[in-house]
Tab-separated table of C-alpha atoms in Angstrom:
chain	number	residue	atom	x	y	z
A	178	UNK	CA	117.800	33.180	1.218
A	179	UNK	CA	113.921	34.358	0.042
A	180	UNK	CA	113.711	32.552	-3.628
A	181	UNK	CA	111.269	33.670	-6.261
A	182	UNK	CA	107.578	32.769	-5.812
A	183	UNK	CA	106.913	29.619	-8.156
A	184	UNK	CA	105.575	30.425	-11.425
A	185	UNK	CA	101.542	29.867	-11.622
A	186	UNK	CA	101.330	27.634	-14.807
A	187	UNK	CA	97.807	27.453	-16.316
A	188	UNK	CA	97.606	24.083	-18.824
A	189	UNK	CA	95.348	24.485	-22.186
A	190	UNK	CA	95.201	20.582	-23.280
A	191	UNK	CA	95.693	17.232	-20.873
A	192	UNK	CA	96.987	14.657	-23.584
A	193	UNK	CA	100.171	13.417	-24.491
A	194	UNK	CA	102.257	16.322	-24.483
A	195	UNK	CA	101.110	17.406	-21.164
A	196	UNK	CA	101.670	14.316	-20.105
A	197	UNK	CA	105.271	13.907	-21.107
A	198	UNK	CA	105.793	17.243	-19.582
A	199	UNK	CA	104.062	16.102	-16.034
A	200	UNK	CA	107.289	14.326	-14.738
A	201	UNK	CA	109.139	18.033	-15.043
A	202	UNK	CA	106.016	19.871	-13.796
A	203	UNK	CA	105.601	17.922	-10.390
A	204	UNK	CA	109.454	17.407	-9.921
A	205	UNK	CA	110.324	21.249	-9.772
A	206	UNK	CA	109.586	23.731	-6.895
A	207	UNK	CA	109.810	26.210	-9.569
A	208	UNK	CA	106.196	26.257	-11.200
A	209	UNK	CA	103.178	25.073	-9.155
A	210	UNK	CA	100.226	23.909	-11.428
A	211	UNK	CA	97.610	26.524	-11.405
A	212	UNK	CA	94.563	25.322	-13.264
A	213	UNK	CA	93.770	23.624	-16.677
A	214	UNK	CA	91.337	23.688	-19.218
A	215	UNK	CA	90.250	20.482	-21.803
A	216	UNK	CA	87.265	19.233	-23.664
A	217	UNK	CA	87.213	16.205	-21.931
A	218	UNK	CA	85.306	15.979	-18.753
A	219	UNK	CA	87.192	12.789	-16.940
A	220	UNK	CA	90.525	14.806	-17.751
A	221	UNK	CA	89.259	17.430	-15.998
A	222	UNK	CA	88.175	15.455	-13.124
A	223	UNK	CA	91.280	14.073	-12.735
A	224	UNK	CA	93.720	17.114	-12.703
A	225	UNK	CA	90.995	18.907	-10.254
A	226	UNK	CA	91.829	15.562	-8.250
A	227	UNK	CA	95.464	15.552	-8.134
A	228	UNK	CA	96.247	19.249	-7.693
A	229	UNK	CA	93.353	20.833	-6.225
A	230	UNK	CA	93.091	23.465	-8.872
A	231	UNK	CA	90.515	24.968	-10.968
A	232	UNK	CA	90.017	23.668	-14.083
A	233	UNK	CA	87.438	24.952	-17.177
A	234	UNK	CA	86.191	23.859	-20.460
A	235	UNK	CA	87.911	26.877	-22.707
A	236	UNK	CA	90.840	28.341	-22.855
A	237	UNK	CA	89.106	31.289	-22.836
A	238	UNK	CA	87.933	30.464	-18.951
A	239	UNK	CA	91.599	29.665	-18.297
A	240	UNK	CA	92.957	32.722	-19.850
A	241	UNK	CA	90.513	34.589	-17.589
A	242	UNK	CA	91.527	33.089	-14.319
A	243	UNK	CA	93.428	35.144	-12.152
A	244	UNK	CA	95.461	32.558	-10.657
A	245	UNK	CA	97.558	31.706	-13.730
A	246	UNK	CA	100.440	33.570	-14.665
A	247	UNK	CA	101.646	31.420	-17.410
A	248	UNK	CA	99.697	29.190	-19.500
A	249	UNK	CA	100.989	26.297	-21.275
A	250	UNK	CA	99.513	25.410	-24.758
A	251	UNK	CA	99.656	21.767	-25.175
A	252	UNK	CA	96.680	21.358	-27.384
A	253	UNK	CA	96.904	19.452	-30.704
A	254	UNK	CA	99.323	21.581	-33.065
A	255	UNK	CA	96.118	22.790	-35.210
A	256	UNK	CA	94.903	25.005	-31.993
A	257	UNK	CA	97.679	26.686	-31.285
A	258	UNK	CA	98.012	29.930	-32.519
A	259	UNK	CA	94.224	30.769	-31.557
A	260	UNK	CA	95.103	29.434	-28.027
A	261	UNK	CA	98.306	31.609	-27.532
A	262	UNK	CA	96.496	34.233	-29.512
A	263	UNK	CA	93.746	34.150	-26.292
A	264	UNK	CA	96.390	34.101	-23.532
A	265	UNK	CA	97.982	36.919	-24.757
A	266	UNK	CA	95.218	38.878	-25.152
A	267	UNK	CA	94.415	38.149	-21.174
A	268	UNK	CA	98.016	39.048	-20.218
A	269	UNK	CA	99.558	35.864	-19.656
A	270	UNK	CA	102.874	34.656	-20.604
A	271	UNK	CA	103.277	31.606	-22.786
A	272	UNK	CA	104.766	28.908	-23.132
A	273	UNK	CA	103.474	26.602	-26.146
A	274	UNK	CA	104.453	23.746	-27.546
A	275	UNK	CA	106.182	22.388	-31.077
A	276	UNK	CA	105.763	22.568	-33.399
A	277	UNK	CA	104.759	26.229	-32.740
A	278	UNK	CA	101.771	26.553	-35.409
A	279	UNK	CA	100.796	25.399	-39.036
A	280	UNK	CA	102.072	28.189	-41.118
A	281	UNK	CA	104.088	31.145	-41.133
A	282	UNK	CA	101.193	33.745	-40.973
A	283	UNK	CA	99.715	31.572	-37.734
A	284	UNK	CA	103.842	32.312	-36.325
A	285	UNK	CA	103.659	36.236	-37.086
A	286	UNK	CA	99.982	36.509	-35.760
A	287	UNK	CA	101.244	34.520	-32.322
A	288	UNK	CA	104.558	36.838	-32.308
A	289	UNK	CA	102.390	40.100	-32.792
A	290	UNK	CA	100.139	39.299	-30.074
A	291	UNK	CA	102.750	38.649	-27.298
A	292	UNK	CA	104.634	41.726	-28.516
A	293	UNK	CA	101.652	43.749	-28.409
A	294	UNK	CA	100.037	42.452	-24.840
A	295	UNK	CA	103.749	42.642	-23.794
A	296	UNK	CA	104.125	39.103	-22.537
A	297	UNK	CA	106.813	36.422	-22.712
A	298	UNK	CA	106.410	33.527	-25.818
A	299	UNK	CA	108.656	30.447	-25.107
A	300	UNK	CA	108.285	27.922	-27.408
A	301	UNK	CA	108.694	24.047	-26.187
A	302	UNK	CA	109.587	21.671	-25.254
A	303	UNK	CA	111.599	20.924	-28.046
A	304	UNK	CA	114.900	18.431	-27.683
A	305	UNK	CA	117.601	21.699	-28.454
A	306	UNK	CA	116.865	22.323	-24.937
A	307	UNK	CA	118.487	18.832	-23.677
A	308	UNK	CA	121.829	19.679	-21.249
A	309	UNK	CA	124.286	17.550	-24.060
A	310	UNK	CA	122.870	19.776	-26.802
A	311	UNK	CA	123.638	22.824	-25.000
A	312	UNK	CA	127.196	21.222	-23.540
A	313	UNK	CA	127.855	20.741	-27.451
A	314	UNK	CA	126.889	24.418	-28.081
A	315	UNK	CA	129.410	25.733	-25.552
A	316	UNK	CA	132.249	23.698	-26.612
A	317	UNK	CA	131.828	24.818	-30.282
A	318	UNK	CA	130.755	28.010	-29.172
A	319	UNK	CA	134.602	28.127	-27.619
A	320	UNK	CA	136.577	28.331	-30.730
A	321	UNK	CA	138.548	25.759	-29.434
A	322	UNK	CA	138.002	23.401	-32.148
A	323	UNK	CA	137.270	25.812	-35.315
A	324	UNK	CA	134.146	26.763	-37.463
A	325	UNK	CA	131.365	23.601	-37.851
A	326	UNK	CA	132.071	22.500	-40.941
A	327	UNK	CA	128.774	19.435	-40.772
A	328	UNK	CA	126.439	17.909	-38.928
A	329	UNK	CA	125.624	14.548	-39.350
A	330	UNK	CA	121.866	13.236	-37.290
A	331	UNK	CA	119.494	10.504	-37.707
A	332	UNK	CA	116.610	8.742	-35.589
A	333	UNK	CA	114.739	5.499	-36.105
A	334	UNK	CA	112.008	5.259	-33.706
A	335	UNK	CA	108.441	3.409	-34.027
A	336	UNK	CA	106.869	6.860	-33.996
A	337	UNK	CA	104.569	6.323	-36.603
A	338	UNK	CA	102.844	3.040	-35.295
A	339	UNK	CA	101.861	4.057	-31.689
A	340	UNK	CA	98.250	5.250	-31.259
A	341	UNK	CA	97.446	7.630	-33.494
A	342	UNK	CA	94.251	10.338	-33.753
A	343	UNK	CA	92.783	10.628	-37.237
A	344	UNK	CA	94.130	14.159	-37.721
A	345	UNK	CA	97.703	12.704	-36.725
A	346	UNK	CA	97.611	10.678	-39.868
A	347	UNK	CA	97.386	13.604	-42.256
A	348	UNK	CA	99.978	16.373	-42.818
A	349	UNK	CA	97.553	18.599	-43.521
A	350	UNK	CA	95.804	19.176	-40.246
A	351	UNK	CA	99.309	19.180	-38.809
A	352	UNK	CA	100.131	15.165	-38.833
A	353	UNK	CA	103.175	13.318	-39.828
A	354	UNK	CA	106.758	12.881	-39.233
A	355	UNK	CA	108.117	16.554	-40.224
A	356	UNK	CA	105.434	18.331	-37.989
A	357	UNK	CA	105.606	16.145	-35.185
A	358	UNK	CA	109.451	15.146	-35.445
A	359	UNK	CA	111.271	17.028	-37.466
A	360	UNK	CA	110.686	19.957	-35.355
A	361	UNK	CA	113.091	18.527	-33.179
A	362	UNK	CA	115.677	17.700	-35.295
A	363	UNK	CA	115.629	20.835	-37.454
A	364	UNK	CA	115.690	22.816	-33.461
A	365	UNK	CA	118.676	20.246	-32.764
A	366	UNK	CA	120.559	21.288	-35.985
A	367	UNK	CA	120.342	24.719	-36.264
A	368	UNK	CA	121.261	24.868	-32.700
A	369	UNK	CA	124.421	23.268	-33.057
A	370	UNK	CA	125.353	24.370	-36.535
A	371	UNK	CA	125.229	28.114	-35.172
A	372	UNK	CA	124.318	30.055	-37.993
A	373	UNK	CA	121.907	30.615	-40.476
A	374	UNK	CA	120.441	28.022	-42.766
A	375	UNK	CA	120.553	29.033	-46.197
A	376	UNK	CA	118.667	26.291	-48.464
A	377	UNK	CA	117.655	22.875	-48.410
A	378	UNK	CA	116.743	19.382	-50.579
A	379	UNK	CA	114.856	17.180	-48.783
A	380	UNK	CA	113.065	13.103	-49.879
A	381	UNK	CA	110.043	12.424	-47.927
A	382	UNK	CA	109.382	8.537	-46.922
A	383	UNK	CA	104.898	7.787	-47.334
A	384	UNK	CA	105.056	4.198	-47.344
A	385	UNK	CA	102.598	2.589	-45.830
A	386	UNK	CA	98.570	2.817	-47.332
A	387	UNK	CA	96.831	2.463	-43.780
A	388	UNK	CA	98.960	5.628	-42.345
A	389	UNK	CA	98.943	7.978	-45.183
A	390	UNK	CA	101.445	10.650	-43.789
A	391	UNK	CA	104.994	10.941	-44.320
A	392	UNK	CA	106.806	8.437	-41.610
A	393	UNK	CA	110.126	9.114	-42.877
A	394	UNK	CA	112.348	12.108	-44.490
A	395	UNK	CA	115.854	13.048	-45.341
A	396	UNK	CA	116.980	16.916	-45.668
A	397	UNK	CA	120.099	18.566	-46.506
A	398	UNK	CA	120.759	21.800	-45.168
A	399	UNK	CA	123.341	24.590	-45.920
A	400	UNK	CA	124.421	26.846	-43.695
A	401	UNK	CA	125.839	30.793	-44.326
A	402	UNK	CA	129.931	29.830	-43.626
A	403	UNK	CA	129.861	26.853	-45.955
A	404	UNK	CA	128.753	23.734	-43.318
A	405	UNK	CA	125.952	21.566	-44.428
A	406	UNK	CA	123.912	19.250	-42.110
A	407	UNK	CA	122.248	16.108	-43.291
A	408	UNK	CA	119.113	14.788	-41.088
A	409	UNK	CA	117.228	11.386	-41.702
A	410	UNK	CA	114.435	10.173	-39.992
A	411	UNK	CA	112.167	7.022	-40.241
A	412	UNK	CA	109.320	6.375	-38.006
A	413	UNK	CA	108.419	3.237	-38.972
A	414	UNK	CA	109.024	0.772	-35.911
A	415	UNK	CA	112.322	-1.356	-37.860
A	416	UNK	CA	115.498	-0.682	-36.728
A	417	UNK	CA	115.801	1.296	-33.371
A	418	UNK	CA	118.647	3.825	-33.280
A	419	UNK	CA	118.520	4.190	-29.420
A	420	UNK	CA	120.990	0.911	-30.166
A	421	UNK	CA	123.349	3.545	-30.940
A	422	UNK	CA	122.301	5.833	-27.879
A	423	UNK	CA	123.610	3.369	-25.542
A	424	UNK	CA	120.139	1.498	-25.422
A	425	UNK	CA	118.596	5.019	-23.462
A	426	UNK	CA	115.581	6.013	-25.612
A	427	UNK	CA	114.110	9.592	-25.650
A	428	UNK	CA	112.812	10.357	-22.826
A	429	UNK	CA	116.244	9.220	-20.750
A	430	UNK	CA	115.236	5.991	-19.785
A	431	UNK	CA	116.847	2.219	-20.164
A	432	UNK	CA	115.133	0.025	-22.828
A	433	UNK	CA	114.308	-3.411	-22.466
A	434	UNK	CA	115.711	-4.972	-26.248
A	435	UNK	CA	112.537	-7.708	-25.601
A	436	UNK	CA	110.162	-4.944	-26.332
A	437	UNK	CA	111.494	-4.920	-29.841
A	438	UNK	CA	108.142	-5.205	-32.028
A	439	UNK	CA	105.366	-3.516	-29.227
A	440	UNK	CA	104.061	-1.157	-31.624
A	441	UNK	CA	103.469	-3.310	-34.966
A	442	UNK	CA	101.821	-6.053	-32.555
A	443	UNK	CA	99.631	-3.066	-30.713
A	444	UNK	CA	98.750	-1.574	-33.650
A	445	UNK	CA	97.733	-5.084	-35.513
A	446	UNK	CA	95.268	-5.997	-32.452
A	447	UNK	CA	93.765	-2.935	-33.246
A	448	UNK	CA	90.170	-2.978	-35.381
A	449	UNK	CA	89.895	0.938	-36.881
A	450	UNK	CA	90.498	4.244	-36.922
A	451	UNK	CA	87.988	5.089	-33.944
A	452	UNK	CA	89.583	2.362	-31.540
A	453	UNK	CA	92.781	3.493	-32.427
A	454	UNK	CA	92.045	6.906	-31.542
A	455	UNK	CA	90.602	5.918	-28.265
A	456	UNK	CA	93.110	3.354	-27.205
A	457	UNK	CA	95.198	7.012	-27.460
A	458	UNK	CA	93.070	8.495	-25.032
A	459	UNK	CA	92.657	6.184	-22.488
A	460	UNK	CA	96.381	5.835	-22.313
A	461	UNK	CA	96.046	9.958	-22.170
A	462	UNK	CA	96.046	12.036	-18.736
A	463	UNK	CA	92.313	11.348	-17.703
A	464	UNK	CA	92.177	7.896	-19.439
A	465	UNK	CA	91.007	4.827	-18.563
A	466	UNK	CA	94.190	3.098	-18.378
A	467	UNK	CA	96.410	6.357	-17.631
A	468	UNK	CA	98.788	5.533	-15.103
A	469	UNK	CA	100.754	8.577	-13.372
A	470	UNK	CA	104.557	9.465	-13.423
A	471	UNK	CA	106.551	6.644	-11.250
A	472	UNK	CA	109.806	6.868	-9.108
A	473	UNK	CA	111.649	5.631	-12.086
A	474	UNK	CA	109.673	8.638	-14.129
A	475	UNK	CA	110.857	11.330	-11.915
A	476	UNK	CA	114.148	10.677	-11.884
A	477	UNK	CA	115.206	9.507	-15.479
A	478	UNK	CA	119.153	8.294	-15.171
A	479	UNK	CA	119.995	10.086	-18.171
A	480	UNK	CA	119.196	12.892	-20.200
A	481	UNK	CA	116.553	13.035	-22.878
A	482	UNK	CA	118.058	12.673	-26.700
A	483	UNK	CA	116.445	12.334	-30.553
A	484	UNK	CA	118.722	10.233	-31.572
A	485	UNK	CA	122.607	9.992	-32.649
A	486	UNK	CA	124.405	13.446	-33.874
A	487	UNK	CA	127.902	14.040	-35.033
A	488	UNK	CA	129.001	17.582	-35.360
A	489	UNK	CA	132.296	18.272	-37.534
A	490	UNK	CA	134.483	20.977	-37.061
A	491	UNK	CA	137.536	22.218	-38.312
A	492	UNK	CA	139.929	20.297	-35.490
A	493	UNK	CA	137.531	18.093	-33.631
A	494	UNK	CA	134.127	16.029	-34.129
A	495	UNK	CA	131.642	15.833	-30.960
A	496	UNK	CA	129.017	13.915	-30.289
A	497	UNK	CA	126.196	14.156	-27.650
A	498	UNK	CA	124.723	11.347	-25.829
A	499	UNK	CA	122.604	11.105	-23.165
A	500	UNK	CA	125.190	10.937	-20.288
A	501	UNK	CA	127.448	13.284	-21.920
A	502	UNK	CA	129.181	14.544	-25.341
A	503	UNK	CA	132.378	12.626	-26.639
A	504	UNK	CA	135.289	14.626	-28.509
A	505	UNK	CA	137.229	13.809	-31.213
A	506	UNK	CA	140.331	16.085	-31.681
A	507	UNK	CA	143.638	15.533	-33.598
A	508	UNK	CA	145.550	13.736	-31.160
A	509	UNK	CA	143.038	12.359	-28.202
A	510	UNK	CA	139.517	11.388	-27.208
A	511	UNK	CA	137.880	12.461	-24.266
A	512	UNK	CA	134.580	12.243	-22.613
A	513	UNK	CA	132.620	14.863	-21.335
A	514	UNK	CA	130.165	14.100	-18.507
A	515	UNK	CA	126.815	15.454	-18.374
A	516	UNK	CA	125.097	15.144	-14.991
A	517	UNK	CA	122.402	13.177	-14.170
A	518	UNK	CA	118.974	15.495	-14.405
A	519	UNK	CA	117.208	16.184	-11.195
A	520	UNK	CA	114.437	16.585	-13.120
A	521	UNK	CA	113.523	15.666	-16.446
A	522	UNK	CA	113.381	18.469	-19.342
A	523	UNK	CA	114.526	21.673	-16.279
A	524	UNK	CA	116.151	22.835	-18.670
A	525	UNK	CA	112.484	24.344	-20.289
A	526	UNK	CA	111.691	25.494	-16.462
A	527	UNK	CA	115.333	27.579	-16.863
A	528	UNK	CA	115.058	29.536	-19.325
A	529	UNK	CA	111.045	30.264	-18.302
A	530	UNK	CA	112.116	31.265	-15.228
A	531	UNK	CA	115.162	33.041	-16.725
A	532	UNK	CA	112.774	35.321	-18.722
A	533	UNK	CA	110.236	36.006	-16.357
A	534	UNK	CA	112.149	36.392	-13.235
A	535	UNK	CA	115.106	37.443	-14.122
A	536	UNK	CA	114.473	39.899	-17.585
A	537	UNK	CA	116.941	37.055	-19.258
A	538	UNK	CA	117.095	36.703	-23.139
A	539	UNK	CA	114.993	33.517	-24.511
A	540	UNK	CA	116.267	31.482	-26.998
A	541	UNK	CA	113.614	29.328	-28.093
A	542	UNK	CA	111.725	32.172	-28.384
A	543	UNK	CA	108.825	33.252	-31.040
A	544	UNK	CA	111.321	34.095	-34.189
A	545	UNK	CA	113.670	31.137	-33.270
A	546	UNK	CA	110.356	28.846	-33.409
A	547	UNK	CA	108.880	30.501	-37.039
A	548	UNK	CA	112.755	29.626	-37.936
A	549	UNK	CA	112.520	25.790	-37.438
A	550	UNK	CA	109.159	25.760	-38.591
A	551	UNK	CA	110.170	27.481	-42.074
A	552	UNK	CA	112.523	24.700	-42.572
A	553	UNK	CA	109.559	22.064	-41.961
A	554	UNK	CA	107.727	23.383	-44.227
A	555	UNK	CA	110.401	23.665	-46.684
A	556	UNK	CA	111.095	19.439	-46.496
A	557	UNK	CA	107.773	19.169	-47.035
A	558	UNK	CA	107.550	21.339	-50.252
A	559	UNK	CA	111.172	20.347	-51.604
A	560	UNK	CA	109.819	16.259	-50.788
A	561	UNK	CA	106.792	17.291	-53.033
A	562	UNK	CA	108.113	19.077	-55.800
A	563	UNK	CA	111.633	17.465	-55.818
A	564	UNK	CA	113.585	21.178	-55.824
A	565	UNK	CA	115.657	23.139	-53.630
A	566	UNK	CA	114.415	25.551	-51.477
A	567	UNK	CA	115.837	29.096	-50.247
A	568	UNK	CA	115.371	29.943	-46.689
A	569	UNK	CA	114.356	33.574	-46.044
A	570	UNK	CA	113.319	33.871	-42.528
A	571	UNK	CA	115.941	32.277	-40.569
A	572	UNK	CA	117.584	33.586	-37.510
């Protein structure tokens, strides 16, 4: 059987999002990587090393290389509608990451210009794409169990004392916890709730004077149909809900309960901003101390989660985890098993290759992306001015 030729992906930015999306880049036959641009030399040295590809100083080089098909925009979130605004205009399909951009106008501009160069815009990764979010879709999706009726999610994590840039620290060059985090659980939500959000009230958590960006939230959402969803998140490195996740954290991997405390202690040992930021980049693709995707990388055990989610519906509550989703319906409980990925995050390299290969509808596409990031900027507005907020561009 003759499959598809892999998909030539071009990578604008080698830092941390590139390098969380490395394990599912090397692992699939799917995409080969092309060539990738950066500012920073030694990153560029180091991906010409370990692929034998081309690689530039501007996206603008990258865009023009004829050798890339696709490029991937995993630049800091303050770049990226200029970036995908220069791949389109070259003719190549996108694929950027969240959150998509900074505003609303930054979304239509990036829309416009894949419309008009008549390329594909896949925004991602984002953690709606993870195989027990989509299981939980289907089964609602079913009708088996009735309309959603709410959605329950939280996530502790230590997000907001790891290694942090400057611009990282404040919201408005695109830092924080609702940029950076909510955009996953607002994808999550609206995925799962399955229609459009209406209005929301959200709190926003700014609690420590040497990180002045919001490191925690809470939201409620309404839905048209009458469900609400509530969605709390704290970033500041106390109590770790993976606890509740069967002790896998995000990226599908066991943790070690001894670890409790790494970030606080890392960050303490720390003596300012400027070694902060570069203890960040040496851990970073082309770093000093970066150390490539292992065996154990590869092949996570279980799937990739943000944290624990109940979904109500009329007859039945489920609940994804990352090995599978548990119902609750009137008179049993069952389990539902999710395989084991082959490769961490496919499920982005699906429904790339879905669109481009086989003329198949994207979801996470442009208008699905301005969607989740209308709601971000919503919390942060309601968290401001302590009022509700109607949703108008929701899909």
């Amino acid at each position: 059987m003759a499959y598809p030729a892999p998909l030539r992906l071009g990578v604008c930015g080698l830092w941390r999002a590139f390098s969380l999306m490395l394990p599912t880049l090397l692992g699939d036959p799917r995409v080969t990587l092309a060539a990738a641009c950066d500012p920073r030399e030694q990153a560029r040295a180091q991906f010409a090393r370990d692929f034998d590809a081309p690689v530039h100083d501007s996206i603008e080089a990258l865009a023009q290389d004829p050798g890339v098909e696709v490029i991937y925009v995993a630049s800091p979130h303050q770049f990226h509608a200029e970036h995908v605004a220069v791949a389109a205009a070259h003719g190549k399909h996108v694929l950027v990451e969240k959150p998509m951009a900074l505003s609303l106008a930054e979304c239509d501009a990036m829309i416009a210009a894949c419309q008009s160069a008549s390329v594909h815009l896949l925004v991602g990764h984002c953690h709606s794409f993870d195989t027990p979010y989509l299981r939980t879709r289907e089964l609602i999706a079913s009708g088996r169990f009735g309309a959603v009726t709410m959605v329950h999610a939280l996530n502790y994590t230590d997000y907001l004392m790891r290694p942090r840039r400057p611009e990282e620290l404040d919201t408005r060059a695109g830092g924080g916890a609702v940029f950076s985090q909510a955009a996953h659980h607002v994808d999550v939500v609206r995925l799962l709730a399955g229609s459009r959000a209406t209005r929301l009230r959200s709190a926003l958590g700014n609690w420590d004077r040497q990180r002045p960006t919001e490191g925690a939230y809470s939201a409620l959402l309404w839905f048209e149909g009458g469900a609400h969803a509530s969605l709390s998140y704290s970033g500041y490195a106390h109590f770790d809900s993976d606890e509740w996740m069967d002790g896998i954290g995000e990226m599908g991997q066991p943790k070690d309960p001894q670890d409790y405390g790494a970030a606080r202690r890392r960050l303490a040992a720390i003596g300012s901003p400027a070694a902060e930021a570069q203890l960040k980049a040496d851990g970073t693709y082309g770093g000093s101390v970066y150390r490539p995707p292992g065996a154990r990388t590869l092949a996570a055990p279980a799937h990739q989660h943000f944290g624990p989610i109940v979904v109500s519906c009329e007859q039945a509550d489920l609940r994804p985890t990352p090995h599978g989703v548990w119902l609750y319906a009137n008179e049993r409980r069952d389990f539902i098993p999710c395989a084991a990925p082959a490769v961490p995050r496919q499920e982005v390299i699906d429904e790339l290759i879905g669109a481009l290969r086989h003329g198949q509808p994207i979801l996470h596409s442009g208008a699905w992306a301005k969607a989740t990031l209308e709601i971000c900027l919503a919390m942060l507005a309601s968290g401001h001015g302590d009022h509700d907020v109607a949703l108008q561009h929701q899909v």
